[in-house]
Amino acid sequence: MESNNIELITRMVIQAINQNEKKGDGFMVPIGVSARHIHLTQEHVEALFGPGYQLTKKKELMGGQFASNETVTIVGLKLRAIENVRILGPVRKASQVEVSATDAIKLGMNVPVRESGDVAGSAPIAIVGPKGAVYLKEGCIVAMRHIHMSPKDAQAAGVKDGDIVSVKADNERGTIFNQVKIRVDDSFTLEMHIDTDEANAAKIATGTTVTIIK
């Protein structure tokens, strides 16, 4: 069975269970492990890949986003680099690089934990593509863990956009994630996003289910 079909079945089962749960504690959410990636403006896409260049789709993601076929190299202040960092589309109004805490150590940088889009005063980073390079004075963050929800899911869970909750993973590590931000939008599919550091430490993989405990 293809992984996409497995993910779809998992979501359907969770939805059925959640419909029978009371609001609040006990609402189940599937995990999506987010590897390092980059969001770019069209200007920066062209600076890295050439005039008029358009990102090409590799895989559809939720909310109209997609993983592109294009990858770049990111370079820290001490000229330490990480290659093959994937670009997510479509293009944005501001460029942003999302890494894990381990990536930050490898790059030799102090990178703050931030919500996506909150890049003011964040870490600087250089991005190198096949046709050029871009230097961001700010824009490199470790993404704050968060849960994407539709309004219907938020109502069922008894939460609203911007709420901060705790989430429990019932496995041999028995991990509780605090400071998890709820993000609600009509385009969102129910999923909690954590980075590779968090997933490895808690022994969690994409598709694992966790529970909101508030």
Coordinates of N, CA and C in Angstrom, one line a residue:
M1 N 0.8 -1.2 0.0 CA 0.0 0.0 0.0 C 0.9 1.2 0.0
E2 N 0.5 2.2 -0.8 CA 1.3 3.4 -0.9 C 1.2 4.2 0.4
S3 N 2.3 5.0 0.7 CA 2.3 5.8 1.9 C 1.2 6.8 2.0
N4 N 0.8 7.4 0.8 CA -0.3 8.3 0.8 C -1.6 7.7 1.2
N5 N -1.8 6.4 0.8 CA -3.0 5.7 1.2 C -3.1 5.4 2.7
I6 N -1.9 5.0 3.2 CA -1.8 4.7 4.6 C -2.1 6.0 5.5
E7 N -1.5 7.2 5.0 CA -1.8 8.4 5.7 C -3.3 8.8 5.7
L8 N -3.9 8.5 4.5 CA -5.3 8.9 4.4 C -6.2 8.0 5.3
I9 N -5.9 6.7 5.4 CA -6.6 5.8 6.3 C -6.4 6.2 7.7
T10 N -5.2 6.5 8.1 CA -4.9 7.0 9.4 C -5.7 8.2 9.8
R11 N -5.8 9.2 8.9 CA -6.6 10.4 9.2 C -8.1 10.1 9.3
M12 N -8.6 9.1 8.5 CA -10.0 8.8 8.6 C -10.3 8.1 9.9
V13 N -9.4 7.2 10.4 CA -9.7 6.6 11.6 C -9.6 7.6 12.8
I14 N -8.7 8.5 12.8 CA -8.6 9.5 13.8 C -9.8 10.4 13.8
Q15 N -10.3 10.8 12.6 CA -11.5 11.6 12.5 C -12.7 10.9 13.1
A16 N -12.8 9.6 12.8 CA -13.9 8.8 13.4 C -13.9 8.7 14.9
I17 N -12.7 8.5 15.4 CA -12.5 8.4 16.9 C -12.8 9.8 17.5
N18 N -12.3 10.8 17.0 CA -12.5 12.2 17.5 C -14.0 12.6 17.5
Q19 N -14.7 12.1 16.6 CA -16.1 12.5 16.5 C -16.9 11.9 17.7
N20 N -16.4 10.9 18.3 CA -17.0 10.2 19.4 C -16.4 10.7 20.7
E21 N -15.4 11.5 20.7 CA -14.8 12.0 21.9 C -15.4 13.3 22.4
K22 N -15.5 13.6 23.7 CA -15.9 14.9 24.2 C -14.9 15.9 23.8
K23 N -15.3 17.2 23.9 CA -14.4 18.3 23.6 C -13.3 18.3 24.7
G24 N -12.1 18.8 24.3 CA -11.0 19.0 25.2 C -10.1 17.8 25.2
D25 N -9.6 17.4 26.4 CA -8.6 16.3 26.5 C -9.0 15.1 25.7
G26 N -8.1 14.4 25.1 CA -8.3 13.2 24.4 C -8.4 13.3 22.9
F27 N -8.3 14.5 22.4 CA -8.4 14.7 20.9 C -7.1 14.2 20.3
M28 N -7.3 13.3 19.3 CA -6.1 12.7 18.7 C -5.7 13.5 17.4
V29 N -4.3 13.5 17.2 CA -3.8 14.3 16.1 C -2.6 13.4 15.5
P30 N -2.6 13.3 14.2 CA -1.4 12.7 13.5 C -0.2 13.6 13.5
I31 N 1.0 13.0 13.5 CA 2.2 13.7 13.5 C 2.7 13.8 12.0
G32 N 3.3 15.0 11.7 CA 4.0 15.1 10.5 C 5.4 15.7 10.9
V33 N 6.4 14.9 10.6 CA 7.8 15.3 10.9 C 8.4 16.2 9.8
S34 N 8.8 17.4 10.2 CA 9.2 18.4 9.2 C 10.7 18.5 9.2
A35 N 11.3 18.1 8.1 CA 12.7 18.2 7.9 C 13.1 19.6 7.6
R36 N 14.4 20.0 7.7 CA 14.8 21.3 7.3 C 14.3 21.7 5.9
H37 N 13.9 22.9 5.7 CA 13.4 23.4 4.4 C 13.5 24.9 4.3
I38 N 13.2 25.4 3.1 CA 13.3 26.8 2.8 C 12.0 27.3 2.1
H39 N 11.6 28.5 2.5 CA 10.6 29.2 1.7 C 11.3 30.4 1.1
L40 N 11.0 30.7 -0.2 CA 11.7 31.8 -0.9 C 10.7 32.7 -1.6
T41 N 11.1 34.0 -1.8 CA 10.4 34.9 -2.6 C 10.8 34.6 -4.1
Q42 N 10.0 35.1 -5.0 CA 10.3 34.9 -6.4 C 11.6 35.5 -6.8
E43 N 11.9 36.7 -6.2 CA 13.1 37.4 -6.4 C 14.3 36.5 -6.1
H44 N 14.2 35.8 -4.9 CA 15.3 35.0 -4.5 C 15.4 33.7 -5.3
V45 N 14.2 33.2 -5.7 CA 14.2 32.0 -6.6 C 15.1 32.3 -7.9
E46 N 14.8 33.5 -8.4 CA 15.5 33.9 -9.7 C 17.0 34.2 -9.4
A47 N 17.3 34.7 -8.2 CA 18.7 34.9 -7.9 C 19.5 33.6 -7.8
L48 N 18.8 32.6 -7.3 CA 19.5 31.3 -7.1 C 19.5 30.4 -8.3
F49 N 18.4 30.5 -9.2 CA 18.2 29.6 -10.3 C 18.2 30.2 -11.6
G50 N 18.2 31.5 -11.7 CA 18.2 32.2 -13.0 C 17.0 33.0 -13.2
P51 N 17.1 34.1 -14.1 CA 15.9 34.9 -14.4 C 14.7 34.2 -14.9
G52 N 13.6 34.5 -14.4 CA 12.3 33.9 -14.8 C 12.1 32.5 -14.3
Y53 N 13.0 31.9 -13.5 CA 12.8 30.5 -13.1 C 11.6 30.3 -12.2
Q54 N 10.9 29.2 -12.4 CA 9.7 28.9 -11.6 C 10.0 27.5 -10.9
L55 N 9.6 27.5 -9.6 CA 9.7 26.2 -8.9 C 8.8 25.1 -9.5
T56 N 9.3 23.9 -9.5 CA 8.6 22.8 -10.0 C 8.1 21.8 -8.9
K57 N 7.0 21.2 -9.0 CA 6.4 20.4 -7.9 C 6.9 19.0 -7.9
K58 N 7.3 18.6 -6.7 CA 7.7 17.2 -6.5 C 6.6 16.5 -5.7
K59 N 6.0 17.1 -4.7 CA 4.9 16.5 -3.9 C 4.0 17.6 -3.4
E60 N 2.7 17.3 -3.5 CA 1.7 18.2 -3.0 C 1.7 18.1 -1.4
L61 N 1.6 19.3 -0.8 CA 1.4 19.3 0.7 C 0.1 20.0 1.0
M62 N -0.2 20.1 2.3 CA -1.5 20.6 2.7 C -1.5 22.2 2.5
G63 N -2.7 22.7 2.4 CA -2.8 24.2 2.4 C -2.3 24.8 1.1
G64 N -2.3 24.0 0.0 CA -1.8 24.5 -1.3 C -0.3 24.6 -1.4
Q65 N 0.4 24.1 -0.4 CA 1.9 24.1 -0.5 C 2.4 22.9 -1.2
F66 N 3.6 22.9 -1.6 CA 4.2 21.7 -2.3 C 5.7 21.7 -2.0
A67 N 6.2 20.5 -2.0 CA 7.7 20.3 -1.9 C 8.2 20.4 -3.4
S68 N 9.2 21.2 -3.6 CA 9.7 21.4 -5.0 C 10.8 20.4 -5.3
N69 N 11.1 20.3 -6.5 CA 12.2 19.4 -7.0 C 13.5 20.1 -6.7
E70 N 13.5 21.4 -6.5 CA 14.7 22.2 -6.3 C 15.3 22.2 -4.9
T71 N 16.6 22.1 -4.8 CA 17.2 22.1 -3.5 C 18.4 23.1 -3.5
V72 N 18.8 23.5 -2.4 CA 19.9 24.5 -2.3 C 20.9 24.1 -1.2
T73 N 21.9 24.9 -1.0 CA 22.9 24.7 0.1 C 22.7 25.9 1.0
I74 N 22.7 25.7 2.3 CA 22.7 26.8 3.3 C 24.0 26.8 4.0
V75 N 24.5 28.1 4.2 CA 25.8 28.3 4.8 C 25.7 29.2 6.0
G76 N 26.3 28.7 7.1 CA 26.3 29.5 8.4 C 27.4 30.5 8.4
L77 N 27.5 31.2 9.5 CA 28.5 32.3 9.7 C 29.9 31.8 9.6
K78 N 30.1 30.6 10.1 CA 31.5 30.1 10.1 C 31.8 29.2 8.8
L79 N 31.0 29.5 7.8 CA 31.1 28.8 6.5 C 30.9 27.3 6.6
R80 N 30.1 26.9 7.6 CA 29.7 25.5 7.7 C 28.4 25.4 6.9
A81 N 28.3 24.3 6.1 CA 27.2 24.2 5.1 C 26.4 22.9 5.3
I82 N 25.2 23.0 4.9 CA 24.3 21.9 4.8 C 23.7 21.8 3.3
E83 N 24.0 20.8 2.6 CA 23.5 20.7 1.2 C 22.2 20.0 1.1
N84 N 21.6 20.2 -0.1 CA 20.4 19.5 -0.5 C 19.2 19.8 0.4
V85 N 19.1 21.1 0.7 CA 17.9 21.6 1.5 C 16.8 21.9 0.6
R86 N 15.6 21.3 0.8 CA 14.5 21.4 -0.1 C 13.8 22.7 0.0
I87 N 13.3 23.3 -1.1 CA 12.5 24.5 -1.2 C 11.0 24.1 -1.2
L88 N 10.2 24.7 -0.4 CA 8.8 24.5 -0.4 C 8.1 25.7 -1.1
G89 N 7.2 25.4 -2.0 CA 6.4 26.4 -2.7 C 5.0 26.4 -2.2
P90 N 4.3 27.4 -2.7 CA 4.7 28.4 -3.7 C 5.5 29.5 -3.1
V91 N 6.0 30.5 -3.9 CA 6.8 31.5 -3.4 C 6.1 32.4 -2.3
R92 N 6.8 33.0 -1.4 CA 6.3 33.8 -0.4 C 6.7 35.3 -0.5
K93 N 6.2 36.1 0.4 CA 6.5 37.5 0.4 C 7.9 37.7 1.1
A94 N 8.3 36.7 1.9 CA 9.6 36.8 2.6 C 10.2 35.5 2.6
S95 N 11.6 35.4 2.5 CA 12.3 34.2 2.5 C 12.5 33.8 3.9
Q96 N 12.5 32.4 4.2 CA 12.7 31.9 5.5 C 13.3 30.5 5.4
V97 N 14.3 30.3 6.3 CA 15.0 29.0 6.4 C 14.6 28.3 7.7
E98 N 14.1 27.1 7.7 CA 13.7 26.4 8.9 C 14.6 25.2 9.1
V99 N 15.3 25.2 10.3 CA 16.3 24.1 10.6 C 16.0 23.5 11.9
S100 N 16.6 22.4 12.3 CA 16.5 21.9 13.6 C 17.6 22.4 14.5
A101 N 17.5 22.2 15.8 CA 18.6 22.7 16.7 C 19.9 22.0 16.4
T102 N 19.9 20.7 16.0 CA 21.1 20.0 15.6 C 21.7 20.7 14.3
D103 N 20.8 21.0 13.4 CA 21.3 21.7 12.2 C 22.0 23.0 12.6
A104 N 21.4 23.8 13.5 CA 22.0 25.0 14.0 C 23.4 24.8 14.5
I105 N 23.6 23.8 15.3 CA 24.9 23.5 15.9 C 25.9 23.2 14.7
K106 N 25.4 22.4 13.8 CA 26.3 22.0 12.6 C 26.7 23.3 11.9
L107 N 25.8 24.3 11.8 CA 26.1 25.5 11.1 C 26.9 26.5 11.9
G108 N 27.0 26.2 13.2 CA 27.8 27.0 14.1 C 27.0 28.3 14.4
M109 N 25.7 28.2 14.6 CA 24.8 29.4 14.7 C 23.9 29.3 15.9
N110 N 23.5 30.4 16.5 CA 22.5 30.5 17.5 C 21.2 30.8 16.8
V111 N 20.3 29.9 16.7 CA 19.1 30.1 15.9 C 17.9 30.0 16.9
P112 N 17.0 31.1 16.9 CA 15.9 31.1 17.8 C 14.8 30.2 17.4
V113 N 14.0 29.8 18.4 CA 12.7 29.1 18.2 C 11.6 30.1 17.9
R114 N 11.0 30.0 16.8 CA 10.0 31.0 16.3 C 8.8 30.3 15.6
E115 N 7.7 31.0 15.6 CA 6.6 30.6 14.8 C 6.9 31.0 13.4
S116 N 6.5 30.2 12.4 CA 6.8 30.5 11.0 C 6.3 31.9 10.7
G117 N 7.1 32.6 10.0 CA 6.8 34.0 9.6 C 7.3 35.0 10.5
D118 N 7.7 34.6 11.8 CA 8.2 35.6 12.7 C 9.7 35.6 12.7
V119 N 10.3 36.3 11.7 CA 11.7 36.2 11.5 C 12.5 37.5 11.9
A120 N 11.8 38.5 12.4 CA 12.5 39.7 12.9 C 13.5 39.4 13.9
G121 N 14.8 39.8 13.7 CA 15.8 39.5 14.6 C 16.3 38.1 14.7
S122 N 15.9 37.3 13.8 CA 16.3 35.9 13.8 C 17.7 35.8 13.2
A123 N 18.2 34.5 13.0 CA 19.6 34.3 12.6 C 19.8 34.6 11.1
P124 N 21.0 35.1 10.8 CA 21.4 35.3 9.4 C 21.8 34.0 8.7
I125 N 21.6 33.9 7.4 CA 22.0 32.7 6.7 C 22.3 33.0 5.2
A126 N 23.2 32.3 4.6 CA 23.4 32.4 3.2 C 22.8 31.2 2.5
I127 N 22.3 31.4 1.3 CA 21.7 30.4 0.5 C 22.4 30.3 -0.8
V128 N 22.8 29.1 -1.2 CA 23.6 29.0 -2.5 C 22.8 28.1 -3.4
G129 N 22.6 28.6 -4.6 CA 21.9 27.8 -5.7 C 22.8 27.6 -6.8
P130 N 22.4 27.0 -7.9 CA 23.2 26.7 -9.1 C 23.6 27.9 -9.9
K131 N 22.8 29.0 -9.7 CA 23.1 30.2 -10.6 C 23.5 31.4 -9.7
G132 N 23.5 31.3 -8.4 CA 23.8 32.5 -7.6 C 23.6 32.2 -6.1
A133 N 23.8 33.2 -5.3 CA 23.6 33.1 -3.9 C 22.9 34.3 -3.3
V134 N 22.2 34.0 -2.2 CA 21.5 35.1 -1.5 C 21.9 35.1 0.0
Y135 N 22.1 36.3 0.6 CA 22.4 36.4 2.0 C 21.2 37.0 2.7
L136 N 20.6 36.3 3.7 CA 19.6 36.9 4.5 C 20.1 37.4 5.8
K137 N 19.9 38.7 6.1 CA 20.4 39.2 7.4 C 19.6 38.7 8.5
E138 N 18.4 38.2 8.3 CA 17.6 37.5 9.3 C 16.6 36.6 8.5
G139 N 16.2 35.5 9.1 CA 15.3 34.6 8.4 C 15.5 33.2 8.7
C140 N 16.5 32.8 9.5 CA 16.7 31.4 9.9 C 16.2 31.1 11.3
I141 N 15.3 30.2 11.4 CA 14.6 29.9 12.6 C 14.6 28.4 12.9
V142 N 14.4 28.0 14.1 CA 13.9 26.6 14.5 C 12.4 26.8 14.7
A143 N 11.6 26.1 14.0 CA 10.2 26.3 14.0 C 9.5 25.8 15.3
M144 N 8.7 26.7 15.8 CA 7.9 26.3 17.0 C 7.0 25.2 16.7
R145 N 6.9 24.1 17.6 CA 6.0 23.0 17.3 C 4.6 23.5 17.3
H146 N 3.8 23.0 16.4 CA 2.4 23.5 16.2 C 1.5 22.4 15.6
I147 N 0.2 22.7 15.7 CA -0.8 21.8 15.2 C -1.7 22.6 14.2
H148 N -1.7 22.1 12.9 CA -2.6 22.6 11.9 C -4.0 22.0 12.1
M149 N -5.1 22.8 12.0 CA -6.4 22.3 12.2 C -7.4 23.1 11.2
S150 N -8.4 22.5 10.8 CA -9.5 23.1 10.2 C -10.4 23.7 11.3
P151 N -11.3 24.7 11.0 CA -12.2 25.2 12.0 C -13.1 24.1 12.6
K152 N -13.4 23.1 11.8 CA -14.3 22.0 12.3 C -13.5 21.2 13.3
D153 N -12.2 20.9 13.0 CA -11.4 20.1 14.0 C -11.1 20.9 15.3
A154 N -10.9 22.3 15.1 CA -10.7 23.1 16.3 C -11.9 23.1 17.2
Q155 N -13.1 23.2 16.6 CA -14.3 23.1 17.4 C -14.5 21.8 18.1
A156 N -14.1 20.7 17.4 CA -14.2 19.4 18.0 C -13.3 19.2 19.2
A157 N -12.1 19.9 19.0 CA -11.0 19.8 20.1 C -11.2 20.8 21.2
G158 N -12.1 21.7 21.0 CA -12.4 22.7 22.0 C -11.2 23.7 22.1
V159 N -10.6 24.1 21.0 CA -9.5 25.0 20.9 C -9.7 26.0 19.9
K160 N -8.9 27.1 19.9 CA -9.0 28.1 18.8 C -7.7 28.5 18.4
D161 N -7.6 29.3 17.3 CA -6.4 29.7 16.7 C -5.6 30.5 17.7
G162 N -4.3 30.1 17.8 CA -3.4 30.8 18.8 C -3.3 30.2 20.1
D163 N -4.2 29.3 20.4 CA -4.1 28.6 21.7 C -2.8 27.8 21.9
I164 N -2.3 27.7 23.1 CA -1.1 26.9 23.4 C -1.5 25.7 24.2
V165 N -1.2 24.5 23.7 CA -1.6 23.3 24.4 C -0.4 22.4 24.7
S166 N -0.7 21.3 25.4 CA 0.3 20.2 25.6 C -0.2 19.0 24.9
V167 N 0.7 18.2 24.4 CA 0.4 17.0 23.6 C 1.2 15.8 24.2
K168 N 0.5 14.6 24.3 CA 1.2 13.5 24.8 C 1.3 12.4 23.8
A169 N 2.5 11.8 23.7 CA 2.8 10.6 22.9 C 2.9 9.4 23.7
D170 N 2.0 8.5 23.6 CA 1.9 7.3 24.4 C 2.7 6.2 23.7
N171 N 4.0 6.2 23.9 CA 4.9 5.1 23.4 C 5.9 4.8 24.5
E172 N 7.0 4.1 24.2 CA 7.9 3.7 25.2 C 8.7 4.9 25.8
R173 N 8.7 6.0 25.1 CA 9.4 7.3 25.6 C 8.4 8.1 26.4
G174 N 7.1 7.9 26.2 CA 6.1 8.6 27.0 C 6.3 10.1 27.0
T175 N 6.5 10.7 25.9 CA 6.9 12.1 25.8 C 5.6 13.0 25.9
I176 N 5.8 14.1 26.6 CA 4.8 15.2 26.6 C 5.4 16.5 26.0
F177 N 4.8 17.0 24.9 CA 5.2 18.2 24.3 C 4.4 19.4 24.8
N178 N 5.1 20.3 25.5 CA 4.5 21.5 25.9 C 4.7 22.6 24.9
Q179 N 4.0 23.8 25.1 CA 4.1 24.9 24.2 C 3.9 24.6 22.7
V180 N 2.8 23.9 22.5 CA 2.3 23.6 21.1 C 1.3 24.6 20.7
K181 N 1.5 25.3 19.6 CA 0.6 26.3 19.2 C -0.5 25.8 18.2
I182 N -1.7 26.2 18.4 CA -2.8 25.8 17.5 C -2.9 26.8 16.4
R183 N -2.9 26.3 15.2 CA -3.1 27.2 14.0 C -4.3 26.7 13.2
V184 N -5.3 27.5 13.0 CA -6.5 27.2 12.4 C -6.7 27.9 11.1
D185 N -7.1 27.1 10.0 CA -7.4 27.7 8.7 C -8.2 26.7 7.9
D186 N -9.1 27.3 7.1 CA -9.9 26.4 6.2 C -9.1 25.5 5.4
S187 N -7.9 25.9 5.0 CA -7.1 25.1 4.1 C -6.3 24.0 4.8
F188 N -6.3 24.0 6.1 CA -5.4 23.1 6.9 C -6.0 21.7 7.0
T189 N -5.2 20.7 6.9 CA -5.5 19.3 7.3 C -4.9 19.0 8.7
L190 N -5.7 18.3 9.5 CA -5.3 18.0 10.9 C -3.9 17.3 10.9
E191 N -2.9 18.0 11.5 CA -1.6 17.5 11.7 C -0.7 18.3 12.6
M192 N 0.0 17.6 13.5 CA 1.0 18.3 14.3 C 2.4 18.2 13.7
H193 N 3.0 19.4 13.6 CA 4.4 19.4 13.0 C 5.4 19.6 14.1
I194 N 6.4 18.7 14.0 CA 7.6 18.7 14.9 C 8.8 18.5 14.0
D195 N 9.9 18.9 14.5 CA 11.1 18.8 13.6 C 11.8 17.4 13.9
T196 N 12.8 17.1 13.1 CA 13.5 15.8 13.2 C 14.1 15.6 14.6
D197 N 14.7 16.6 15.2 CA 15.2 16.5 16.6 C 14.2 16.0 17.5
E198 N 13.0 16.6 17.5 CA 11.9 16.3 18.4 C 11.4 14.9 18.2
A199 N 11.3 14.5 16.9 CA 10.8 13.2 16.5 C 11.7 12.1 16.9
N200 N 13.0 12.3 16.7 CA 14.0 11.3 17.0 C 14.1 11.1 18.6
A201 N 14.0 12.2 19.3 CA 14.1 12.1 20.8 C 12.9 11.4 21.4
A202 N 11.8 11.6 20.8 CA 10.5 11.0 21.3 C 10.2 9.6 20.6
K203 N 11.1 9.2 19.7 CA 10.9 8.0 18.9 C 9.5 8.0 18.2
I204 N 9.3 9.1 17.4 CA 8.1 9.3 16.7 C 8.4 9.4 15.2
A205 N 7.5 8.9 14.4 CA 7.6 9.1 13.0 C 6.3 9.7 12.4
T206 N 6.4 10.2 11.2 CA 5.3 10.7 10.5 C 4.1 9.6 10.5
G207 N 2.9 10.0 10.8 CA 1.8 9.1 10.9 C 1.5 8.6 12.3
T208 N 2.5 8.8 13.2 CA 2.2 8.5 14.6 C 1.1 9.4 15.2
T209 N 0.2 8.9 16.0 CA -0.8 9.7 16.6 C -0.5 10.1 18.0
V210 N -0.8 11.3 18.4 CA -0.6 11.9 19.7 C -1.9 12.4 20.2
T211 N -2.0 12.8 21.5 CA -3.2 13.3 22.0 C -3.1 14.6 22.7
I212 N -4.0 15.5 22.4 CA -4.0 16.8 23.1 C -4.5 16.6 24.6
I213 N -3.7 17.1 25.5 CA -4.0 16.9 26.9 C -4.2 18.3 27.6
K214 N -4.0 19.4 26.9 CA -4.1 20.8 27.4 C -3.4 21.0 28.7

